[in-house]
Amino acid sequence: MSAPPVKEHPTDLRWIGQSMKRVEDPRLLTGRGKYIDDLTAPHVAHAAVLRSPHAHARIRKIDASKARALPGVLLVITGAEAAEQTGPLPCFANPPVAQRCIAVDRVRHVGEAVAAVVAESRYIAEDAVDLIEVEYDPLPVVVNPEDALTSSGDAVLHPERGPNNIAHQRTLTFGGYDEDLRSADVIVRRRVRWPRSGAQPMETVGAIASYDEGTGKITIHANTSMYNYVGWLVAASLQIPAHKLNIIPTIAGGSFGSKIFTHKVLVLAATLARACGRPVKYIEDRLDNMTSCDNHGSDRIYELELGLKRDGTMLAFGMKVIDDYGAYLQFGVGHHGNAAAQLTGPYRIKSARINLTAVFTNKCQQGAYRGFGSEVNNFALERIVDAAAGELGMSPVEIRAKNFIRPDQFPYKIPTGNVYDSGNYQAVLDKALEMADYHGWRLRQDEARAQGRYIGIGLASCQERSVFSSTEFWFWNHEPGFALTSSPESVNIKVDPTGKAFVTLYSPFWGNSPETMATQIVAEQLTIDPADIEITYADTDHGSMGTGPGGSRYTVMIAGAIAGAATEIKRKLFKIAAHFLEASERDLELREGRVAVRGTDRGMTIPEIALQAYYFRLSLPDDCNSGLDARFTYDHPYTTQPNADRTDLGVFYPIMGHMCHIPIVEVDIETGQVKYLKYVAVHDCGTVVNPMTLAGHVRGGTVQGIGSTMYEHFYYGEQGQLVTANFADYLIPTLKEAPPNIEVGHVVTPSPFTEYGIKGGGEGGRMGVPPALASAIEDALKPFGVKIDTLPITPMTIRDMIRAAQQGVH
Amino acid sequence: MKPAPFQYVRPSSVSDALAALARYRDDAKVLAGGQSLIALMNLRLVKPAVLVDINRLSDIAYIREENGTVAIGALTRQSAVESSGVIARQCPLMAEAIRFVAHRPIRNRGTVGGNLAHADPTSELPAVAVALDATFVARSTDGQRAISAADFFVGLLSSALASKELLTEMRIPIWPAGQGWSFMEVSPRAGDYALVGVAATLQVQEGICQAARLVYSGVGVRPARVAAAEQMLLGGPANEATFRAAGEVAAGQVDPSSDFHATGDYRRDLVRVLTRRALMRALDRCKKGA
Amino acid sequence: MEQVQVSVTVNGIRYARAVEPRRLLSDFIRHDLGLTGTHVGCEQGVCGMCTVLIDGQTARTCLTFAVQADGVEITTVEALGTPAKMHPLQRAFWEKHGLQCGYCTPAMLLTAVELLNSNPNPTRDEICEAMSAILCRCTGYQTIVDAVESAAGAMKGEAR
């Protein structure tokens, strides 16, 4: 597939671009949204899970007799018992790593499930959990990813994969990397550490599963995504035919990636329901979620190098990265595919190398968290760019401006093979500098330093890729395995006999605004009023393919799907209207819900056409059937295969947004506390469907980014104990930790490849905050010569760095 | 995270409550606001066999000025302290400190007595109580006794109360005219337990320090009064240099341990800084009050 | 396990139930009374999802036993309004995009109700202080503060 044709985008838009109030909100505002724990089933029973207190141990013996004897307990099941009916969980890695919904034989992280209880209430289930007696034989614990490289013997988590804890190791080189480094005048090196934090939405993962003996079918209500993409994998784990499983989505109270495919909770709930003969509700509590939701983020150690000319021209960017994946590998090393999409950022870097080692350790496995690994690459790249600026005596603004890809160079192919569709990075930077009054603040900074106050101005220019292609899940593998190339989104639009549009989505609501996006786009396409549009969600029984929210893809993809379905509908509307109006279709136009002969007032409204279409077959053109609906599956608009030796990964994430963040902070050097004086975030997400909701993603993502940068850390102690396992210790920013005013600016470079030129923006501020804030704090502490290479940047670490600098220790 | 089962007793008078505590002793825990206790019970870190719910004992919810003291009933809600005119006038250190306790909904339910009896060394009220030389009244079926704040906080989450005793009142001496005060703390986020907090009072006459109290939270298993730092202030000029020196002394006197949230060194840094800043603020208030 | 009688008024309706002493008020409201607008996030009193008004004051229902609610008046989000007839705060949150996933929204709304009942004219700082009691993972908080500010203005206008 070569580049698709450049699309011409309509300019007089009625609904797209409006900050319309959200369609989702009325029920949410009035407490009438139905999240998974708000639902129930007749005779529902409740599950609780016994979790391992050990980070690594063999399970020698489980005595559940006291638990089973407790009144109100229906079932206690161990991993071995569950394995008699349920197979391993889905795994996207190749070769796959076996994981079970309840551990069999050994546990590999604190919090891993060891047994499950079903009882009349969650209270009784937890009482029973306390009565289960387990004997463990502890095994050596590995927590430091660098130690995992040389693990041996009993310290190896998956001995069937090899003699150590290396999960995957591969080096990819793009372009003339070694040659470019040799021709560099300067090679800047930096070590950077990004520890794991995680999505932590306010709602945990849950499911209600039931088995209907009459139909032999398992039904699962759940707040998961990807049910209409890979939901059948759950059936495979349950060892039932795919058509004997139906997954029904609920709305979710936030996800940020953590609910992208909650296979473990679905498989567990269904296993329990099948085993005990009653519907089973399993809702993670916060401890379940933090220790075992399978949603920890990237956990990386980078050795970076950037080769430049003395005048600041960037030539080559390379890295050796160790990523601590925890105990399993559900998404393979897809996060590094993701990073490769924008590896070289907004710069004209010519070549690159990634030496990747993924390791297993005794921690909860990584999942998907807003950015899926590319936000980490943004951090690494921007840190070394700042380091290079420092070494070359250039300002952070200068070095970026010098190396930006220029507007006339798009579509631009980066060394890894991915393409950036459009952009104007200088315009985004300029706008941010202006909004921030950058030069004014530099003057204020000097004045403040003279008074002994430490103001810092940060800057980061980061890519925000959108619309992933599924090739990123497997092109890192030595053997591709299931080398899928489809990641579509579908929609069904039915215009009913009264002219109302029923729009069915195949992917869930997470707090993104799928109903509002779909409403605005359908209204635009069919020229009807949003009030005449009804959005529904389909389960897997009735669903067409929907890859779901993630990788900032949903709005772009649903726009394409809606355009496809609406085109079908419009074709039929015109055909029927032409027939009734005795006009040529070429002379008709659709305007404000009416198909009319151009230049006259002869026309038919959509309801009028619809009524004819539904009931008057013999009045329609001969080749028209009754009805007025269309379903369309929209594929990724531009994706290509990687080449065989992976020197070119193909096009897999071309819809490229961009952002520039400028935080201005003041550091209290005595306590290390940081205060925001100003925060500017300029984003380019192409054509914006709803500026208000996009700004919501920018701000919300910014505060999540602040969390990862300054407060949040899944911290494992030496024995693999998760020290930050609850909301008192894992520090999610409150209102007071957020900048009081995040000023959002927009630049628009439409995509040439998507409907309306939309680019994804859902990952929002999180993609750029960490390097922006790190550079701001580093800038504030410049008089001390402090360099920031590790997160989180807490007041204590700031004090440590200042104290060390004052004592002359580095 | 659901609590383990317990037997529930809800006395409607103080004497009934004391009888229940005498009967159940170590098997029982007192349920007042529950904002600390229920969180621990939900995590199953604490599994009392009996809960004695004292929320009906309205007799011990009051704020009164009497005989040169301010008397606060143990069941007084923290939010009542926050909005009390008596406390604002007669105990401004407490009025300032109480706003640092968690968040408003916690203070709506949480009680003064419950917070003090919980004896968390990172909590605000214990440090304030020590700084104010408060006295606590403990009652049991054997009678009543007074315990000084200095003696009340025994160890980590451990008070001087016997298992059959109920804390019923806190008494604070009337505020000396012209005394300055300041409560400050540094916590990981707004509303979290303090890493380090300081409760400071200061009396100054003609620019010379006459009396001072410096009590710290977060530096040990109990609120830490640093008499050495107080001593070095007395007779000295009330200015930044003196206060900086006091901060050095205080930092040298405390021996905070390290945990995930803060190292001992960082806590010492905070003691140093907060001492100086709190005394500067207290001085400012002395001047305004004079 | 012996049960205890509880008589509690919720949104103006009086309920009499027998409950286990350990039953959390959050579970009682959600599952015994079927009022699922109040949510659960941590059961540790940190996140604030479970906030209701007890006798007009905000409280974390995960840190309250149902038996303690005997004789009180509880207000949950369901009392504020319906899609057809929204409370000014709900309208303001809608207009200002003060929610994304909606999970924290009931708690935010009731916290704002408590604030505006005692302080109908809050400064932006006072709004921030009050609203900081509840965690939100989606919005970044700014539009929540905007919404409360806007509602305060509208409610003063309506009161006149």
PDB file of N, CA and C in Angstrom, chain A residues 194-199 369-370 375 702-713 730-731 733 766 769-770 773 790-793, chain C residues 137:
ATOM      1  N   TRP A 194      13.362   6.041  33.821  1.00  0.00           N
ATOM      2  CA  TRP A 194      11.917   6.301  33.884  1.00  0.00           C
ATOM      3  C   TRP A 194      11.278   5.133  34.616  1.00  0.00           C
ATOM      4  N   PRO A 195      10.882   5.321  35.887  1.00  0.00           N
ATOM      5  CA  PRO A 195      10.316   4.199  36.631  1.00  0.00           C
ATOM      6  C   PRO A 195       8.818   4.083  36.376  1.00  0.00           C
ATOM      7  N   ARG A 196       8.260   2.977  36.756  1.00  0.00           N
ATOM      8  CA  ARG A 196       6.865   2.714  36.427  1.00  0.00           C
ATOM      9  C   ARG A 196       5.882   3.493  37.287  1.00  0.00           C
ATOM     10  N   SER A 197       4.923   4.082  36.625  1.00  0.00           N
ATOM     11  CA  SER A 197       3.728   4.603  37.273  1.00  0.00           C
ATOM     12  C   SER A 197       2.575   3.955  36.504  1.00  0.00           C
ATOM     13  N   GLY A 198       1.352   4.357  36.748  1.00  0.00           N
ATOM     14  CA  GLY A 198       0.262   3.656  36.071  1.00  0.00           C
ATOM     15  C   GLY A 198      -1.002   4.483  35.994  1.00  0.00           C
ATOM     16  N   ALA A 199      -1.951   3.978  35.222  1.00  0.00           N
ATOM     17  CA  ALA A 199      -3.137   4.749  34.876  1.00  0.00           C
ATOM     18  C   ALA A 199      -3.980   5.131  36.085  1.00  0.00           C
ATOM     19  N   TYR A 369      -0.443   2.362  29.262  1.00  0.00           N
ATOM     20  CA  TYR A 369      -0.740   3.608  29.978  1.00  0.00           C
ATOM     21  C   TYR A 369      -0.421   4.777  29.068  1.00  0.00           C
ATOM     22  N   ARG A 370      -1.438   5.512  28.782  1.00  0.00           N
ATOM     23  CA  ARG A 370      -1.471   6.764  28.025  1.00  0.00           C
ATOM     24  C   ARG A 370      -0.110   7.196  27.486  1.00  0.00           C
ATOM     25  N   GLU A 375       5.697   8.110  25.180  1.00  0.00           N
ATOM     26  CA  GLU A 375       5.908   9.274  26.042  1.00  0.00           C
ATOM     27  C   GLU A 375       7.266   9.175  26.741  1.00  0.00           C
ATOM     28  N   THR A 702      -2.083  16.543  31.023  1.00  0.00           N
ATOM     29  CA  THR A 702      -0.999  17.299  31.660  1.00  0.00           C
ATOM     30  C   THR A 702      -0.900  16.947  33.138  1.00  0.00           C
ATOM     31  N   VAL A 703      -2.025  16.895  33.814  1.00  0.00           N
ATOM     32  CA  VAL A 703      -1.965  16.592  35.250  1.00  0.00           C
ATOM     33  C   VAL A 703      -1.538  15.141  35.489  1.00  0.00           C
ATOM     34  N   GLN A 704      -1.930  14.238  34.606  1.00  0.00           N
ATOM     35  CA  GLN A 704      -1.413  12.865  34.729  1.00  0.00           C
ATOM     36  C   GLN A 704       0.086  12.846  34.491  1.00  0.00           C
ATOM     37  N   GLY A 705       0.532  13.644  33.538  1.00  0.00           N
ATOM     38  CA  GLY A 705       1.969  13.727  33.285  1.00  0.00           C
ATOM     39  C   GLY A 705       2.700  14.284  34.490  1.00  0.00           C
ATOM     40  N   ILE A 706       2.095  15.281  35.146  1.00  0.00           N
ATOM     41  CA  ILE A 706       2.684  15.824  36.372  1.00  0.00           C
ATOM     42  C   ILE A 706       2.760  14.727  37.432  1.00  0.00           C
ATOM     43  N   GLY A 707       1.738  13.897  37.471  1.00  0.00           N
ATOM     44  CA  GLY A 707       1.775  12.768  38.403  1.00  0.00           C
ATOM     45  C   GLY A 707       2.983  11.887  38.182  1.00  0.00           C
ATOM     46  N   SER A 708       3.197  11.463  36.950  1.00  0.00           N
ATOM     47  CA  SER A 708       4.340  10.585  36.652  1.00  0.00           C
ATOM     48  C   SER A 708       5.662  11.288  36.877  1.00  0.00           C
ATOM     49  N   THR A 709       5.681  12.593  36.664  1.00  0.00           N
ATOM     50  CA  THR A 709       6.943  13.329  36.756  1.00  0.00           C
ATOM     51  C   THR A 709       7.324  13.644  38.195  1.00  0.00           C
ATOM     52  N   MET A 710       6.335  13.934  39.025  1.00  0.00           N
ATOM     53  CA  MET A 710       6.639  14.490  40.355  1.00  0.00           C
ATOM     54  C   MET A 710       6.155  13.649  41.541  1.00  0.00           C
ATOM     55  N   TYR A 711       5.171  12.786  41.319  1.00  0.00           N
ATOM     56  CA  TYR A 711       4.513  12.188  42.497  1.00  0.00           C
ATOM     57  C   TYR A 711       4.376  10.671  42.474  1.00  0.00           C
ATOM     58  N   GLU A 712       4.173  10.104  41.289  1.00  0.00           N
ATOM     59  CA  GLU A 712       3.723   8.712  41.258  1.00  0.00           C
ATOM     60  C   GLU A 712       4.865   7.739  40.991  1.00  0.00           C
ATOM     61  N   HIS A 713       4.837   6.630  41.698  1.00  0.00           N
ATOM     62  CA  HIS A 713       5.866   5.607  41.493  1.00  0.00           C
ATOM     63  C   HIS A 713       5.362   4.307  42.077  1.00  0.00           C
ATOM     64  N   TYR A 730       0.527   5.850  46.986  1.00  0.00           N
ATOM     65  CA  TYR A 730       0.694   6.120  45.561  1.00  0.00           C
ATOM     66  C   TYR A 730       0.007   7.453  45.316  1.00  0.00           C
ATOM     67  N   LEU A 731       0.785   8.472  44.988  1.00  0.00           N
ATOM     68  CA  LEU A 731       0.294   9.846  45.120  1.00  0.00           C
ATOM     69  C   LEU A 731      -0.251  10.421  43.826  1.00  0.00           C
ATOM     70  N   PRO A 733      -2.064  13.268  41.840  1.00  0.00           N
ATOM     71  CA  PRO A 733      -2.206  14.709  42.111  1.00  0.00           C
ATOM     72  C   PRO A 733      -3.637  15.101  42.485  1.00  0.00           C
ATOM     73  N   ARG A 766       0.019  14.337  28.572  1.00  0.00           N
ATOM     74  CA  ARG A 766       0.963  13.413  29.212  1.00  0.00           C
ATOM     75  C   ARG A 766       2.179  13.120  28.341  1.00  0.00           C
ATOM     76  N   VAL A 769       4.578  16.488  29.075  1.00  0.00           N
ATOM     77  CA  VAL A 769       4.841  17.113  30.378  1.00  0.00           C
ATOM     78  C   VAL A 769       6.156  16.690  31.028  1.00  0.00           C
ATOM     79  N   PRO A 770       6.455  15.388  31.071  1.00  0.00           N
ATOM     80  CA  PRO A 770       7.647  14.998  31.838  1.00  0.00           C
ATOM     81  C   PRO A 770       8.928  15.711  31.394  1.00  0.00           C
ATOM     82  N   LEU A 773       8.649  19.572  32.322  1.00  0.00           N
ATOM     83  CA  LEU A 773       8.813  19.882  33.745  1.00  0.00           C
ATOM     84  C   LEU A 773      10.233  19.615  34.211  1.00  0.00           C
ATOM     85  N   THR A 790      16.179  11.357  36.361  1.00  0.00           N
ATOM     86  CA  THR A 790      15.373  10.295  36.965  1.00  0.00           C
ATOM     87  C   THR A 790      14.039  10.860  37.397  1.00  0.00           C
ATOM     88  N   LEU A 791      13.033  10.056  37.330  1.00  0.00           N
ATOM     89  CA  LEU A 791      11.727  10.432  37.846  1.00  0.00           C
ATOM     90  C   LEU A 791      11.386   9.502  39.014  1.00  0.00           C
ATOM     91  N   PRO A 792      10.439   9.819  39.853  1.00  0.00           N
ATOM     92  CA  PRO A 792       9.797  11.123  39.960  1.00  0.00           C
ATOM     93  C   PRO A 792      10.707  12.159  40.617  1.00  0.00           C
ATOM     94  N   ILE A 793      10.460  13.410  40.243  1.00  0.00           N
ATOM     95  CA  ILE A 793      11.239  14.514  40.815  1.00  0.00           C
ATOM     96  C   ILE A 793      10.456  15.001  42.026  1.00  0.00           C
TER      97      ILE A 793
ATOM     98  N   ARG C 137      -9.149  12.029  37.873  1.00  0.00           N
ATOM     99  CA  ARG C 137      -8.022  11.560  37.075  1.00  0.00           C
ATOM    100  C   ARG C 137      -8.131  12.028  35.634  1.00  0.00           C
TER     101      ARG C 137
END
